[in-house]
CSV table of C-alpha atoms in Angstrom, one decimal:
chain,number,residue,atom,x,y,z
A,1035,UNK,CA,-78.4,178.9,92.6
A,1036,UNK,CA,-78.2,180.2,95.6
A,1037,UNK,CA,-81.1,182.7,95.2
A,1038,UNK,CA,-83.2,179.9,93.7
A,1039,UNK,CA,-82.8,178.0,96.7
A,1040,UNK,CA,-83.9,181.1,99.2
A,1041,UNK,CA,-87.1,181.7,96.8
A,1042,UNK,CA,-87.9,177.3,97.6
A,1043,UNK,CA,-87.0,177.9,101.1
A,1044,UNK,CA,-89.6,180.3,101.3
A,1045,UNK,CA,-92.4,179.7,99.2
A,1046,UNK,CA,-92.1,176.3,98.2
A,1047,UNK,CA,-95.8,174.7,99.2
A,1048,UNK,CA,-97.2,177.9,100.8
A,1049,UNK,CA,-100.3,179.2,99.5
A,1050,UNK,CA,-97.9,183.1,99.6
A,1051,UNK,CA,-94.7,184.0,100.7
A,1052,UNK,CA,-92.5,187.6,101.3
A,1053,UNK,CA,-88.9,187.6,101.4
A,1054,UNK,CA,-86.3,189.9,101.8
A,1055,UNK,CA,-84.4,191.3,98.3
A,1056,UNK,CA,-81.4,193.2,99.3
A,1057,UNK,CA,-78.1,191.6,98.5
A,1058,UNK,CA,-77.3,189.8,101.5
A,1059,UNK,CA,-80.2,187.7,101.8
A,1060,UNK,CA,-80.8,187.2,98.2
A,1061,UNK,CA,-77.6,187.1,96.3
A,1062,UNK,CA,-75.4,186.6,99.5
A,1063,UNK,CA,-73.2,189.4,98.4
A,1064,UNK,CA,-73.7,192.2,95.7
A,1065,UNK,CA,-73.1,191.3,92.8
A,1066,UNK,CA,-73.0,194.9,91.2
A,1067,UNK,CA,-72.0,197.3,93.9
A,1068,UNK,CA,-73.8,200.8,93.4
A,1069,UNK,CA,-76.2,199.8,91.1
A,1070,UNK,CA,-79.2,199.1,91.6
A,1071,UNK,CA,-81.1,195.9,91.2
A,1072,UNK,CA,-84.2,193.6,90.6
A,1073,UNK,CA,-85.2,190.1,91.3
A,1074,UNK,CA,-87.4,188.3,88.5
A,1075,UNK,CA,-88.9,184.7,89.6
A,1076,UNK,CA,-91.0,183.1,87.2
A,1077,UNK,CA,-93.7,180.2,89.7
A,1078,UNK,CA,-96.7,179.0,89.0
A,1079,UNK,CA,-99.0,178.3,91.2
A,1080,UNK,CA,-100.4,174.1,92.5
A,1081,UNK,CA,-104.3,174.1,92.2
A,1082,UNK,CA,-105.9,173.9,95.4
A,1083,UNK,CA,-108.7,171.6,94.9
A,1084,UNK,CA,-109.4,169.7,91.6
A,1085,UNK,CA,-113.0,169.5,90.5
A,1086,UNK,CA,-114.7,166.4,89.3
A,1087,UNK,CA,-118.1,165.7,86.9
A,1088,UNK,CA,-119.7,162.6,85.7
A,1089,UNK,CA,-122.0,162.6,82.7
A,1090,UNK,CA,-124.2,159.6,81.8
A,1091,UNK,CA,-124.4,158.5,78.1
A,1092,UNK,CA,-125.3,161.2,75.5
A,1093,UNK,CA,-125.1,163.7,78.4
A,1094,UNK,CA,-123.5,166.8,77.9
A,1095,UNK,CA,-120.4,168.2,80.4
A,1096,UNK,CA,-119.9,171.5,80.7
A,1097,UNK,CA,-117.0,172.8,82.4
A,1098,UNK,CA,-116.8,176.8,82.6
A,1099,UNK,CA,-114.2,178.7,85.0
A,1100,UNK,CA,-114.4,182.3,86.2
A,1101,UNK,CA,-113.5,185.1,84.0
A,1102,UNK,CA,-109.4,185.2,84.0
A,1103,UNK,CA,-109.0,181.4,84.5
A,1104,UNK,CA,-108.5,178.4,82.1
A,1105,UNK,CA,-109.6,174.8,82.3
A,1106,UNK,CA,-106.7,172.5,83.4
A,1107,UNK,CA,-107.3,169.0,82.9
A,1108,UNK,CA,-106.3,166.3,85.0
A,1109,UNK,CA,-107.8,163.3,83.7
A,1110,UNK,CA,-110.7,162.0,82.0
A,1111,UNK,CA,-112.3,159.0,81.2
A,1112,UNK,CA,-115.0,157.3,79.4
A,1113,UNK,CA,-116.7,154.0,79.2
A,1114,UNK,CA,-117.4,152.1,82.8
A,1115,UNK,CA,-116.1,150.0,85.5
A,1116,UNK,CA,-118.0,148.0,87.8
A,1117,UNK,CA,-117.3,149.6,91.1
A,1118,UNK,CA,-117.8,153.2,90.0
A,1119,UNK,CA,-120.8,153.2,88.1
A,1120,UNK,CA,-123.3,153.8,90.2
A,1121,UNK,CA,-124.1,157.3,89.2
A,1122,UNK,CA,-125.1,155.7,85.3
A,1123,UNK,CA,-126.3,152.6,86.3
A,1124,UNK,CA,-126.7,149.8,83.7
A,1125,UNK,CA,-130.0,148.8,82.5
A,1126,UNK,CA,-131.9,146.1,83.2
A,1127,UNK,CA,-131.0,142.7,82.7
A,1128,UNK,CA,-127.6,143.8,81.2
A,1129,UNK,CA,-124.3,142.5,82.7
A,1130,UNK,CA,-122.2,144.9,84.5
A,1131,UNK,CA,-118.7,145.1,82.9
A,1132,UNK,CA,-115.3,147.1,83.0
A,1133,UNK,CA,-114.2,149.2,79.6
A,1134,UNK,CA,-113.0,152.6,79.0
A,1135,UNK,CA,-111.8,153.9,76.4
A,1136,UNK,CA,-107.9,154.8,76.0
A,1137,UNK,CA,-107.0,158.5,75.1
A,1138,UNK,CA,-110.2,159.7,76.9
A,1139,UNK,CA,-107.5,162.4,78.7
A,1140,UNK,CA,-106.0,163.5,75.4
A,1141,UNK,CA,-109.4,163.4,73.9
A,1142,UNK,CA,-110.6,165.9,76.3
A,1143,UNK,CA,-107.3,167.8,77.1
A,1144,UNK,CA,-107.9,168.5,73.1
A,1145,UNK,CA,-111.6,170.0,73.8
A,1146,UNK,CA,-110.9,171.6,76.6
A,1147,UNK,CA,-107.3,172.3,78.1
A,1148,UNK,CA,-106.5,176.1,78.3
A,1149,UNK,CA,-110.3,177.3,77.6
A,1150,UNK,CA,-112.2,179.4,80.0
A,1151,UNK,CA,-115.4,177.1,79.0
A,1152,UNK,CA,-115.9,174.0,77.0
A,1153,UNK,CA,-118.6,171.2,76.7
A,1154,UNK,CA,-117.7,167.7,75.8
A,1155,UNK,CA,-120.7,164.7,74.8
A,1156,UNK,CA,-120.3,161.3,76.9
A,1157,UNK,CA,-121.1,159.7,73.7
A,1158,UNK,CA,-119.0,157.2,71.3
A,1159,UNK,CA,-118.6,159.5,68.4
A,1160,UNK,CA,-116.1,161.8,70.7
A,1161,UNK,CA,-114.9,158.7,72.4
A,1162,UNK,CA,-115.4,156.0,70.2
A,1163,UNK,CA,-117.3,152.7,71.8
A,1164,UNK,CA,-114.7,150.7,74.3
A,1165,UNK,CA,-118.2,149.1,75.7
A,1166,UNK,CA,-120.8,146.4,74.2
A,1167,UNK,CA,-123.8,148.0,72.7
A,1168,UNK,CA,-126.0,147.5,75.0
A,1169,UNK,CA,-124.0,149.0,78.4
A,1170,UNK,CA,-124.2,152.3,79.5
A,1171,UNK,CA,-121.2,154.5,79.1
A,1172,UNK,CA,-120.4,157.7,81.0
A,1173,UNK,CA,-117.8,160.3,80.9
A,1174,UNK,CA,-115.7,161.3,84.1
A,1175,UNK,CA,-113.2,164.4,84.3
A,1176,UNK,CA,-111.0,165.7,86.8
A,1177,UNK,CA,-110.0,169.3,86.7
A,1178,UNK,CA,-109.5,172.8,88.4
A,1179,UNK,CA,-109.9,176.4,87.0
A,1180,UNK,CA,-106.1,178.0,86.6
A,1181,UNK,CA,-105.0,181.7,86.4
A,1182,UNK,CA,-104.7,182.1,82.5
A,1183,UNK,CA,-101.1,184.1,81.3
């Protein structure tokens, strides 16, 4: 526990972090004198900055991340709301309204999560149709580009 809670000290929020291995600091006291030993810490690693894209109707989303990086979803949704839509605005003469669609995240997660590119269609036969006919549906996801294991 106690070298668990130097490693948080330490590194916990910092973008990297050193600290000092010999027994005193880390294990405060050796805990086999003579020999000699090795610290292991398994972390991983907050995204900096997530990354967000909007695709209109029957548009296509294509989210691709550097060569040794993976696709981490954060969220995703699909269908509209009235004060976020003005990117895929309505057509004319037709109401604006508020419907998404409810496992839009999992839906995309599914496509996407863990890939080092994927494209997903803003279109109701990946999503299914939360909207009337007539409105104009778009897809929004948030994400960032991890380090892959």
């Amino acid at each position: 526990y106690s070298l668990l809670q130097t490693v948080v000290d330490v590194c916990h929020k910092k973008r990297q972090c050193k600290f000092n291995t010999s027994p005193k600091i880390a294990f405060q006291g050796d805990p086999c004198p003579g020999l000699p030993k090795y610290i292991e810490v398994a972390y991983q690693c907050r995204p900096y900055e997530f990354r967000s894209k909007v695709a209109c109707e029957n548009d296509v989303i294509n989210l691709v991340c550097y060569p040794g990086q993976r696709v981490a979803i954060f969220s995703a949704s699909f269908g509209r709301t009235e004060y976020e839509s003005l990117q895929c605005p309505q057509p004319h003469d037709v109401k604006e309204e508020t419907c998404m669609a409810s496992y839009a995240t999992e839906t995309v997660m599914n496509l996407c999560h863990g890939k080092r590119r994927c494209s997903v269609v803003a279109n109701s036969s990946t999503f299914g149709e939360p909207c009337s006919p007539e409105s104009r549906t778009y897809l929004k996801v948030v994400y960032t580009c991890g380090e892959s294991n």
